[in-house]
Short mmCIF file of C-alpha atoms in Angstrom, two decimals:
data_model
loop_
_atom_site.label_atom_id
_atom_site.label_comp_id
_atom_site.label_asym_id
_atom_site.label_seq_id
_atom_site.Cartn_x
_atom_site.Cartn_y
_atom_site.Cartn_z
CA UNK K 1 20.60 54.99 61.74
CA UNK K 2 18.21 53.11 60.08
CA UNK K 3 18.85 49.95 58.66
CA UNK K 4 16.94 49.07 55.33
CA UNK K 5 18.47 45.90 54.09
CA UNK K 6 17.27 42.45 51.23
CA UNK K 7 17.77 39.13 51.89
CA UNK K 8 16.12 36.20 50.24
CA UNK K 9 15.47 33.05 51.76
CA UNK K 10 14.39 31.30 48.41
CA UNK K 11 11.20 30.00 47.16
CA UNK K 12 10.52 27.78 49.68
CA UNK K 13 9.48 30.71 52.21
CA UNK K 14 6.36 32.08 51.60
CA UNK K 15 6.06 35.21 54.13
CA UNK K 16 2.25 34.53 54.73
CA UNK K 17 3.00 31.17 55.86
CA UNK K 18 4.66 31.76 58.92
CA UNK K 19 2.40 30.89 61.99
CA UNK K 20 2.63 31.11 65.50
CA UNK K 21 4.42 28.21 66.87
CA UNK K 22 3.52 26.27 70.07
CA UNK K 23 6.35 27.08 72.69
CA UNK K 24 8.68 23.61 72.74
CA UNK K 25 10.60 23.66 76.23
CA UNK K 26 13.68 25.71 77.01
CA UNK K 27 16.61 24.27 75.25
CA UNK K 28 19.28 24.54 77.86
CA UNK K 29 21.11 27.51 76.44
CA UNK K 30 18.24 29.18 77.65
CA UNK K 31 14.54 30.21 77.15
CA UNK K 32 11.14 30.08 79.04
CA UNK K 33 9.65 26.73 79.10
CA UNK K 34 5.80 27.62 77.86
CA UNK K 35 5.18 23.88 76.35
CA UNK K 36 1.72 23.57 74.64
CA UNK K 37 1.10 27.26 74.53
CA UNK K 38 0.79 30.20 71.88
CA UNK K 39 4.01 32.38 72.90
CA UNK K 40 5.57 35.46 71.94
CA UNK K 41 8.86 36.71 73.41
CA UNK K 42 9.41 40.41 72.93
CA UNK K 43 13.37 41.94 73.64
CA UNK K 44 13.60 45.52 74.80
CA UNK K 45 16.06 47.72 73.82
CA UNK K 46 18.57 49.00 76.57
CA UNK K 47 15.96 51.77 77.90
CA UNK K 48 14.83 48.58 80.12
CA UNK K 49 10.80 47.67 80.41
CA UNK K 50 9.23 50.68 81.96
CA UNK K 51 10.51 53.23 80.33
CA UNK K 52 7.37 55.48 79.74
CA UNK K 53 7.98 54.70 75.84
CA UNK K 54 7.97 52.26 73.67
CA UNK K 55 8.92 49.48 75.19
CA UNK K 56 6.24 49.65 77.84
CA UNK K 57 4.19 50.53 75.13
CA UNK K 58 5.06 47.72 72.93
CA UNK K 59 4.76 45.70 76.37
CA UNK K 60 0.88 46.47 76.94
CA UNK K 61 0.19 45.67 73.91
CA UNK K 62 1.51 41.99 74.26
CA UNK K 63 -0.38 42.20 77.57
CA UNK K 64 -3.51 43.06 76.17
CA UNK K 65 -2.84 39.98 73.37
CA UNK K 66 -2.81 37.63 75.92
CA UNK K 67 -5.95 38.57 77.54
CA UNK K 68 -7.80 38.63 74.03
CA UNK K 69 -5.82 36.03 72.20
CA UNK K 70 -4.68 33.74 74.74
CA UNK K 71 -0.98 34.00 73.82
CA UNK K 72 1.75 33.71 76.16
CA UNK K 73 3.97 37.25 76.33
CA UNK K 74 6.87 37.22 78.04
CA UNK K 75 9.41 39.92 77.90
CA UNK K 76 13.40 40.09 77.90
CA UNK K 77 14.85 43.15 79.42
CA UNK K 78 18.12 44.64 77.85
CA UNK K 79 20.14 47.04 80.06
CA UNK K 80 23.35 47.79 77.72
CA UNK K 81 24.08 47.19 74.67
CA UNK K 82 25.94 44.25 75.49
CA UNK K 83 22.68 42.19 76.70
CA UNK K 84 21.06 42.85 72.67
CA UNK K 85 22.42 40.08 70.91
CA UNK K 86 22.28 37.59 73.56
CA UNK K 87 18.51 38.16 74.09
CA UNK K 88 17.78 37.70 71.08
CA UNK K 89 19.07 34.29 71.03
CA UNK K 90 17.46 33.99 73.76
CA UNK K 91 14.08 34.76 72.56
CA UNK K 92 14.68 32.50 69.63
CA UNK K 93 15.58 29.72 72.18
CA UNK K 94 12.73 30.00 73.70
CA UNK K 95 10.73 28.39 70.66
CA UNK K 96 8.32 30.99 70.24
CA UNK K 97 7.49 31.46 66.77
CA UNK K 98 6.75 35.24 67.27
CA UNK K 99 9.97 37.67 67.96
CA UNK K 100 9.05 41.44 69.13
CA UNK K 101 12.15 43.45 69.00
CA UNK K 102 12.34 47.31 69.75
CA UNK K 103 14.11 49.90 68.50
CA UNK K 104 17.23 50.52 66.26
CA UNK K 105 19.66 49.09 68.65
CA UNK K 106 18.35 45.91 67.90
CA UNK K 107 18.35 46.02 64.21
CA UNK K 108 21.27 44.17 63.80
CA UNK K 109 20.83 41.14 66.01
CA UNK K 110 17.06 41.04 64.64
CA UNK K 111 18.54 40.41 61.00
CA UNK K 112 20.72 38.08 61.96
CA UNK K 113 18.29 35.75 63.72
CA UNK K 114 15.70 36.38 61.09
CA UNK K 115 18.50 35.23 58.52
CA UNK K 116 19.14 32.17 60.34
CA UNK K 117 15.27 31.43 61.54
CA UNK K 118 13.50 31.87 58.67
CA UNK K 119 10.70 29.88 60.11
CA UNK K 120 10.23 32.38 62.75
CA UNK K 121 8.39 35.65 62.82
CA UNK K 122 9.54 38.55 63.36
CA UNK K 123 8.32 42.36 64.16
CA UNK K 124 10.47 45.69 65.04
CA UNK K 125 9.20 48.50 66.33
CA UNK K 126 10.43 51.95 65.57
CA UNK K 127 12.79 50.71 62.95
CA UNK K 128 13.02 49.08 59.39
CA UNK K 129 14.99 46.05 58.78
CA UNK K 130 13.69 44.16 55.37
CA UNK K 131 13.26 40.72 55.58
CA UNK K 132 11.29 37.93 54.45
CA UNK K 133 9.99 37.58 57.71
CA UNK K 134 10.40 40.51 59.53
CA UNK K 135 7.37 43.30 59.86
CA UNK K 136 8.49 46.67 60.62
CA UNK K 137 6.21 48.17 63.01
CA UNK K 138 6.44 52.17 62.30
CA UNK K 139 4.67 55.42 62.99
CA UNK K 140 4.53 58.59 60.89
CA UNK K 141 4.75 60.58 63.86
CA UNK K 142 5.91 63.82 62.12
CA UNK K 143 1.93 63.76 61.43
CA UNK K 144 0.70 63.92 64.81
CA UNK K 145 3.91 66.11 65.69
CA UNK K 146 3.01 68.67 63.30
CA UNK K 147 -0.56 69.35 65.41
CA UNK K 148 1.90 69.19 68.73
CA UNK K 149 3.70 72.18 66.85
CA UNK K 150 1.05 74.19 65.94
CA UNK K 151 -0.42 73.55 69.46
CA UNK K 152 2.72 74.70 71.05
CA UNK K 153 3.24 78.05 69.04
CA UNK K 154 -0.60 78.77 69.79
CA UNK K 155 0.06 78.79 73.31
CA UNK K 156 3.74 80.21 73.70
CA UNK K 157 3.42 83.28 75.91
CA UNK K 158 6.56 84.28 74.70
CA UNK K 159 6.86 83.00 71.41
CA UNK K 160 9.76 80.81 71.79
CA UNK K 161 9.13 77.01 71.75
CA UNK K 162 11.86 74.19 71.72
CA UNK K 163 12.65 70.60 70.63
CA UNK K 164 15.96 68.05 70.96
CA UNK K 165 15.98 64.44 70.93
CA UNK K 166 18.08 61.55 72.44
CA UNK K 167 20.19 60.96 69.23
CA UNK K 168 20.36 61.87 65.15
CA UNK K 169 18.05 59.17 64.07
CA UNK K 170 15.11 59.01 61.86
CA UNK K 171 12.99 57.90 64.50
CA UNK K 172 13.85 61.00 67.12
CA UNK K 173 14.25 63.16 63.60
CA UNK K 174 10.56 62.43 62.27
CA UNK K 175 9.32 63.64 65.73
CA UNK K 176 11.28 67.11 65.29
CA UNK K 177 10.76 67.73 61.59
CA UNK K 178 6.59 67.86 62.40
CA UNK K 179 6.76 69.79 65.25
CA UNK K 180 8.67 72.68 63.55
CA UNK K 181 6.59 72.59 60.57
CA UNK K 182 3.86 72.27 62.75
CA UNK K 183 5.50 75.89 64.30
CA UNK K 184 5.90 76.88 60.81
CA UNK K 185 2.23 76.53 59.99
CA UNK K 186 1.18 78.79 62.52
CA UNK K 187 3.24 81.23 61.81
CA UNK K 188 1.58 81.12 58.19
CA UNK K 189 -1.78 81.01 59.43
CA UNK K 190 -1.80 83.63 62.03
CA UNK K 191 0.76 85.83 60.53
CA UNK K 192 3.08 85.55 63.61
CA UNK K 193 7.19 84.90 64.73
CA UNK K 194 7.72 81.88 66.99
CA UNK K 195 10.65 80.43 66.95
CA UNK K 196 11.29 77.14 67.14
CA UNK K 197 15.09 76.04 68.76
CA UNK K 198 16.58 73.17 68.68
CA UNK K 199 15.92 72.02 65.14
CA UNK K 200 16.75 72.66 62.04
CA UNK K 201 14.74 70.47 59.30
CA UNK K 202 16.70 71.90 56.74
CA UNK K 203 20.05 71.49 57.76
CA UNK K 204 18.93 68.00 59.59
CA UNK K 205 20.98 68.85 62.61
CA UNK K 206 20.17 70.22 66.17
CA UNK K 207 20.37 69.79 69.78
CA UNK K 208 20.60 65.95 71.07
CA UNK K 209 21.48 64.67 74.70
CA UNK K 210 23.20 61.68 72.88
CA UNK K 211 21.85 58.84 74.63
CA UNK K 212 18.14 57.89 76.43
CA UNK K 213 19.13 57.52 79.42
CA UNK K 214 21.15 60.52 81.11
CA UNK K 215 17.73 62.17 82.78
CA UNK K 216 20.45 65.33 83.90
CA UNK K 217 21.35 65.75 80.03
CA UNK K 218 17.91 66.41 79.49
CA UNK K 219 17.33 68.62 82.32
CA UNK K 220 20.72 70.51 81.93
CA UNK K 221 19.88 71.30 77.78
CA UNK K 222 15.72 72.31 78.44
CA UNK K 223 17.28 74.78 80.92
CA UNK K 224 19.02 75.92 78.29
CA UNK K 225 16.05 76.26 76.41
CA UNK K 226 14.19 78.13 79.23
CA UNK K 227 16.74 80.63 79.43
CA UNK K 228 16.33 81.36 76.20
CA UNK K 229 12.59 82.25 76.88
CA UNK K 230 11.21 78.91 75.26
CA UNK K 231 7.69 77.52 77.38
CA UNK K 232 7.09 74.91 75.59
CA UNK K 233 9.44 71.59 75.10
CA UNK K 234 9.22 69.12 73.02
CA UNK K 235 11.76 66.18 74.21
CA UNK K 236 12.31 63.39 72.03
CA UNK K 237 14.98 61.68 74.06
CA UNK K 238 12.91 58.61 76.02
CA UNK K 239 13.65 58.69 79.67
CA UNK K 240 16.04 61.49 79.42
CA UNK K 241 12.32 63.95 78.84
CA UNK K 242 11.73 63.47 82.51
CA UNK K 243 14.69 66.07 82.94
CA UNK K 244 12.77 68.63 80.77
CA UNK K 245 9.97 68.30 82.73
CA UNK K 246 11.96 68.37 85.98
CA UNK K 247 13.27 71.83 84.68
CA UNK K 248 9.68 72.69 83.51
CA UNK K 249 8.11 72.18 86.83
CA UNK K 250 11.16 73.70 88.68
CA UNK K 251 10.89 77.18 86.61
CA UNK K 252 7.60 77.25 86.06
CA UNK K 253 5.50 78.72 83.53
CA UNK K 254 6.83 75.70 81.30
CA UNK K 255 5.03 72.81 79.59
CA UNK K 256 6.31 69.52 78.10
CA UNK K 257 4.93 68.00 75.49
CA UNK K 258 6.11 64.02 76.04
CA UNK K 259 6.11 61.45 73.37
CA UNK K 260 5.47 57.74 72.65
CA UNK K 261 2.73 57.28 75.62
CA UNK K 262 0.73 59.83 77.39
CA UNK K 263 2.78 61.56 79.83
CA UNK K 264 -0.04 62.40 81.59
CA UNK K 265 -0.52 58.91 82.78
CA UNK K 266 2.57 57.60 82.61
CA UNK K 267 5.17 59.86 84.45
CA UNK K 268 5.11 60.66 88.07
CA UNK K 269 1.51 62.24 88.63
CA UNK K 270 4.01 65.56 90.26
CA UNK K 271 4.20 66.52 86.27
CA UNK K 272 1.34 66.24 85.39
CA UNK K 273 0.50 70.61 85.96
CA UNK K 274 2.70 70.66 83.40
CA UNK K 275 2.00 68.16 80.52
CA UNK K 276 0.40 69.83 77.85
CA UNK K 277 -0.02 67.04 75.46
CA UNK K 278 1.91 64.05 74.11
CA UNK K 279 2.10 62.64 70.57
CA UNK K 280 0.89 58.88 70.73
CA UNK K 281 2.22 55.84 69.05
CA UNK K 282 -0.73 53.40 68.92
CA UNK K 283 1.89 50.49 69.56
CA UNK K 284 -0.87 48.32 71.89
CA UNK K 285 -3.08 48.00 68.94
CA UNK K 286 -0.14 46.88 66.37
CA UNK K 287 1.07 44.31 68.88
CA UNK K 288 -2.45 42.72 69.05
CA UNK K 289 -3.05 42.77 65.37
CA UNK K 290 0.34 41.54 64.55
CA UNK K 291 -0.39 38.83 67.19
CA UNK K 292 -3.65 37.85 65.77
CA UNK K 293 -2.20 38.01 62.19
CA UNK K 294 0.40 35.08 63.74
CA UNK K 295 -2.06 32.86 64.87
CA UNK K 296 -4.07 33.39 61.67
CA UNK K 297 -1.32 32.30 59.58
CA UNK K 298 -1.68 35.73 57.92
CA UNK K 299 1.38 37.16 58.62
CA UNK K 300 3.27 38.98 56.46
CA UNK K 301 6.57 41.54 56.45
CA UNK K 302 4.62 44.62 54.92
CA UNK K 303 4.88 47.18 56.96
CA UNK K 304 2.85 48.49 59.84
CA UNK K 305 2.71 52.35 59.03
CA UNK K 306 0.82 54.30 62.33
CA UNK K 307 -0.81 57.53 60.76
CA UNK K 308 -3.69 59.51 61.86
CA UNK K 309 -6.09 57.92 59.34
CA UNK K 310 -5.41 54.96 61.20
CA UNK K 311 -5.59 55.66 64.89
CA UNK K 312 -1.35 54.56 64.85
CA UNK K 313 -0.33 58.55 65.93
CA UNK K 314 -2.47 61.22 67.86
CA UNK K 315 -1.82 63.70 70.13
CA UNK K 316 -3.29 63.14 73.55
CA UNK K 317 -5.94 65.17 75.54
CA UNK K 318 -4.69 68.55 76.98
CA UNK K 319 -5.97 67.59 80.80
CA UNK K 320 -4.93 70.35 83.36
CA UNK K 321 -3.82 72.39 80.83
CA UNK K 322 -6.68 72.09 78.46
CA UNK K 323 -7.85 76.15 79.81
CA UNK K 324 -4.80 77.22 78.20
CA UNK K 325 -5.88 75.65 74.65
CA UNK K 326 -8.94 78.31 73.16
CA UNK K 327 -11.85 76.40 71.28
CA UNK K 328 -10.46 78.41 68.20
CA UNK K 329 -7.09 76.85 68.61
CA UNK K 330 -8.45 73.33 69.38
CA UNK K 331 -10.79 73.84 66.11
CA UNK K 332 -8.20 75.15 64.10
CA UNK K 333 -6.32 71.46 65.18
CA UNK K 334 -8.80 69.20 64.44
CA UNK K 335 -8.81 71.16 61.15
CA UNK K 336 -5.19 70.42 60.04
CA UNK K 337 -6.07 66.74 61.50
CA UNK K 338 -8.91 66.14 58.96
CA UNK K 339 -6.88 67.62 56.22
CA UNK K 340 -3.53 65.35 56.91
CA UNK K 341 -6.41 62.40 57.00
CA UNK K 342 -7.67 63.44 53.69
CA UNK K 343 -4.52 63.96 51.99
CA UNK K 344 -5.23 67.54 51.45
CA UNK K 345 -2.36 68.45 53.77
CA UNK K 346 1.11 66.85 53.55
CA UNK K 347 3.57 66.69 56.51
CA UNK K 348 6.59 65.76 54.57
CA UNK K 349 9.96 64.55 56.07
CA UNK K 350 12.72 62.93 54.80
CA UNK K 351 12.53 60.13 57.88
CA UNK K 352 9.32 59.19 56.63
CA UNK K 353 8.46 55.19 56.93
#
């Protein structure tokens, strides 16, 4: 559910105007008192901080802004949907002029503050709300998803590959449309049948856990999966992949491709036999540009679009499983890469930022 929406403030708000404001002290409804400082306050959605996506993602990169810009980053952890509004206003208490919401859940509340803080500045990740004064920060990962696909169907023993996702939404969707395409393409090329479950990009329909959460959903469907001879998985579902890869590493002869971060590095190091890649959002490198562009007075709500010209999506390196990936296959990637770069190649989707 993606929510795409107008409002005007009037002339008197110029978009490029808004600048990072110095932190006043907590109000007493709440806030963090960061007096006399540069301060950003970033509200997760109800995955929680760490949850080897993008909100720990979205996190490091505020980190990293404070060691190279100085500002102050502090973040507000949601655990249910009842905790999104209310930390909102909390991070708009807290006199910060920059906002960092992520994810859809917090579409809502983010338009509503942005509506009624027009002053303020205001960036959400992984979804599209259109404001004045709100920058979507969004990835065209069906780009880096379609090398994941063709990856994946170049190493299926058994010619069966699969993908679900946490929930129907263009977000999770724009992941699954580029891997199957991506399955699709080798097929093409190399004249071959693997299938892809779990998706079906015409249809726009397939298998979801229905939350991000539930890690035994996730486990209990890419079981499924394996029984119907898939070895690769392709979980689009947040915390609920670390059941795929459970059920990967308990049958063996499985590999996960993760999403968001490098699951290499970021889940347990037990998985990491059987990670073959991950497609990467580049969210660090947004949060310190959007950050800088604050400070700079620069800011503005035009989009920040991740692609692979731009370093925003990539797939990650193939680490222990890099033996199973042929220097014809890995050419034959970096091939499709430079032709998605140059235009010459279009991954389309209709989740597209």
């Amino acid at each position: 559910m993606s929510v795409r929406r107008w409002f005007g403030f009037g002339a008197a708000l110029v978009a490029a105007s808004v600048t990072l404001a110095a932190c006043a002290p907590a109000p007493e409804s709440g806030g963090t008192d960061a007096a006399g400082t540069d301060c950003v306050r970033m509200v997760t959605n109800s995955g929680g901080l760490e949850d080897r996506s993008f909100n720990q993602s979205s996190w490091e990169g505020l980190q990293q802004a404070e060691d190279e810009l100085g500002v102050d980053a502090e973040a507000i952890v949601s655990t249910g949907e009842t905790d999104l509004a209310p930390n909102v206003q909390q991070a708009v208490d807290s006199g910060c002029g920059l906002i960092v919401t992520v994810g859809f859940e917090l579409a809502e509340a983010t338009l509503e503050q942005a509506t009624a803080n027009p002053d303020l500045a205001f960036a959400i990740v992984d979804e599209t709300v259109e404001a004045d004064n709100v920058k979507p920060v969004v990835f065209d990962t069906a780009q880096a998803s379609f090398l994941a696909g063709y990856l994946a169907a170049g190493v299926s023993k058994t010619g069966v590959v699969a993908t679900f996702g946490g929930g129907n939404q263009p977000p999770v969707t724009l992941f699954m449309d580029g891997f199957v395409d991506g399955v699709a393409k080798y097929n093409e090329v190399h004249g071959t049948q693997v299938r892809a479950l779990g998706w079906d990009k015409a249809e726009q329909d397939g298998a979801f856990t229905g939350d991000f959460e539930d890690i035994n959903k996730g486990k209990a469907l890419t079981e499924g999966f394996i029984d119907q001879g898939a070895d690769v998985i392709l979980p689009v579902a947040g915390q609920v992949g670390e059941g795929a890869a459970s059920a990967a590493r308990e049958r063996g002869g499985v590999s996960v491709i993760w999403v968001d971060s490098d699951g290499y590095e970021t889940l347990a190091p037990e998985f990491r036999p059987i990670i073959l890649t991950s497609v990467l959002k580049n969210t660090q490198d947004a949060m310190v540009e959007i950050v800088g562009e604050v400070q700079d007075g620069a800011f503005t709500n035009e989009p920040y679009i991740g692609t692979l010209e731009n370093g925003g999506v990539e797939i990650a390196p193939y680490h222990d499983l890099a033996t199973l990936v042929s220097p014809e296959l890995d050419g034959e990637i970096e091939g499709l890469r430079q032709a998605i770069i140059a235009g010459e190649l279009v991954v389309d989707s209709p989740s597209r930022p």
